[in-house]
Amino acid sequence: MTDIARRAGVTKGAVSFALNGKRGVSEHTRKRVLAIAEELGWQPNSAARALSDGRAGSYGLVVDRPARILGIEPFFMSLISGMQTELSGKGVALLFTVAEDAAAQIATHREWWARRRVDGVFLVDVRFDDPRIADLEELGLPAVVIGPPAGSGGLPAVWSDEGSAVRLALSHFAELGHRNVARVAGPAGFVHTQLRGDAFRTVAAELGLRTTTIEADYTGEQGAAATRELLERPDRPTAVLYDNDVMAVSGLSAAHHLGVRVPEEISMVAWDDSALCELIRPGLTALRRDIADYGARAARLLGEVVAGNEVEDLQVAEMSLVERGSTAAAPSDG
């Protein structure tokens, strides 16, 4: 600040006003100070800023999925990309880490808040009666849930309609003549998994479809194992909906190894569309939403919460179905 003040011919107080966007200096002086600061490569000191205005200048995200899964699952990479794009434009950092369970996440949230390392946090993979929500509300740590409002407690949520997406997929199967369908689901404890399951049963009943559901964990290994189990049944399904793209890709590979033709003998749909769905052969029909925009909207909403503004739950655009080579008319005996 001393260097900038000397170069600009103003006081350090004037430099402080200009750099922090406060009143007390003319617009001409503000622009001159900012130009000199940029020329000198000045960056705000986060610790000093936290002392002066109580802000850390960063938001936090803790995920309890194994790091090896996060490294290959496009959903989280796209979500984080959207968050980061929005936050970086506002000079806010994203503090990201992996924890082994809810207790570890709570401990991380408490440490971050005690040290004022974050101004707010994102919450993902919410469960019913999630202990993290009650703890965040008790702490007073600003937070946004990325998931259905049904499990968000008193926290604001950014969400997409699970039920309408399930209806898209099952209606597609039904239009192709499929009557025996299956779902390879994610972990049963997640709110979004249960909502998808409720919709799967309801819509299937409306369409007159027989259903089977196998729980998995979003990994390729379990996606393949679930697919093999389905295909080895005497009354095997002719269509399968997978709760993520990684399990769907592995399921397609498992079918190939068993000599089951896709889509001639079995059709497959993935939930969420990604480059993986396009690269494999045949390409996977998939439910698509703009995940990066999902993350950006969550970041904007958290910014409003941190600023102390009143906010409401935010529903993102509904999913669409991208048809590729993995779905076709049901076999004549299906």
PDB file of N, CA, C and O in Angstrom, residues 6 34 94 105 116 181 200 218 255 260 284:
ATOM      1  N   ARG A   6       2.800   5.957  -2.854  1.00  0.00           N
ATOM      2  CA  ARG A   6       3.914   6.784  -3.332  1.00  0.00           C
ATOM      3  C   ARG A   6       3.804   7.016  -4.832  1.00  0.00           C
ATOM      4  O   ARG A   6       3.977   8.146  -5.312  1.00  0.00           O
ATOM      5  N   LEU A  34      -6.086   1.600  -8.780  1.00  0.00           N
ATOM      6  CA  LEU A  34      -6.279   0.227  -9.236  1.00  0.00           C
ATOM      7  C   LEU A  34      -5.332  -0.117 -10.376  1.00  0.00           C
ATOM      8  O   LEU A  34      -4.822  -1.246 -10.459  1.00  0.00           O
ATOM      9  N   LEU A  94     -12.335 -21.754  -4.082  1.00  0.00           N
ATOM     10  CA  LEU A  94     -13.091 -22.935  -3.677  1.00  0.00           C
ATOM     11  C   LEU A  94     -12.147 -23.871  -2.924  1.00  0.00           C
ATOM     12  O   LEU A  94     -11.151 -24.343  -3.467  1.00  0.00           O
ATOM     13  N   GLN A 105     -16.969 -34.927   7.880  1.00  0.00           N
ATOM     14  CA  GLN A 105     -17.388 -33.695   7.219  1.00  0.00           C
ATOM     15  C   GLN A 105     -17.763 -32.629   8.236  1.00  0.00           C
ATOM     16  O   GLN A 105     -17.399 -31.458   8.097  1.00  0.00           O
ATOM     17  N   ARG A 116     -12.211 -19.383  10.416  1.00  0.00           N
ATOM     18  CA  ARG A 116     -12.691 -18.453   9.394  1.00  0.00           C
ATOM     19  C   ARG A 116     -11.958 -18.683   8.064  1.00  0.00           C
ATOM     20  O   ARG A 116     -11.548 -17.731   7.396  1.00  0.00           O
ATOM     21  N   VAL A 181     -38.259 -53.747 -17.189  1.00  0.00           N
ATOM     22  CA  VAL A 181     -37.164 -52.777 -17.074  1.00  0.00           C
ATOM     23  C   VAL A 181     -36.497 -52.871 -15.707  1.00  0.00           C
ATOM     24  O   VAL A 181     -37.105 -53.326 -14.734  1.00  0.00           O
ATOM     25  N   PHE A 200     -39.519 -44.093 -10.004  1.00  0.00           N
ATOM     26  CA  PHE A 200     -39.350 -45.276 -10.849  1.00  0.00           C
ATOM     27  C   PHE A 200     -40.522 -46.238 -10.661  1.00  0.00           C
ATOM     28  O   PHE A 200     -41.114 -46.722 -11.638  1.00  0.00           O
ATOM     29  N   TYR A 218     -22.133 -46.272  -7.582  1.00  0.00           N
ATOM     30  CA  TYR A 218     -21.663 -45.351  -8.624  1.00  0.00           C
ATOM     31  C   TYR A 218     -20.349 -45.778  -9.263  1.00  0.00           C
ATOM     32  O   TYR A 218     -19.897 -45.134 -10.206  1.00  0.00           O
ATOM     33  N   ALA A 255     -22.193 -56.347 -20.672  1.00  0.00           N
ATOM     34  CA  ALA A 255     -23.089 -56.998 -21.625  1.00  0.00           C
ATOM     35  C   ALA A 255     -22.316 -57.544 -22.814  1.00  0.00           C
ATOM     36  O   ALA A 255     -22.554 -58.674 -23.278  1.00  0.00           O
ATOM     37  N   VAL A 260     -24.220 -60.413 -24.857  1.00  0.00           N
ATOM     38  CA  VAL A 260     -25.563 -59.846 -24.982  1.00  0.00           C
ATOM     39  C   VAL A 260     -25.466 -58.573 -25.821  1.00  0.00           C
ATOM     40  O   VAL A 260     -24.719 -57.652 -25.484  1.00  0.00           O
ATOM     41  N   LEU A 284     -24.193 -44.156 -25.660  1.00  0.00           N
ATOM     42  CA  LEU A 284     -25.248 -44.353 -24.664  1.00  0.00           C
ATOM     43  C   LEU A 284     -26.310 -43.262 -24.735  1.00  0.00           C
ATOM     44  O   LEU A 284     -26.002 -42.064 -24.676  1.00  0.00           O
TER      45      LEU A 284
END
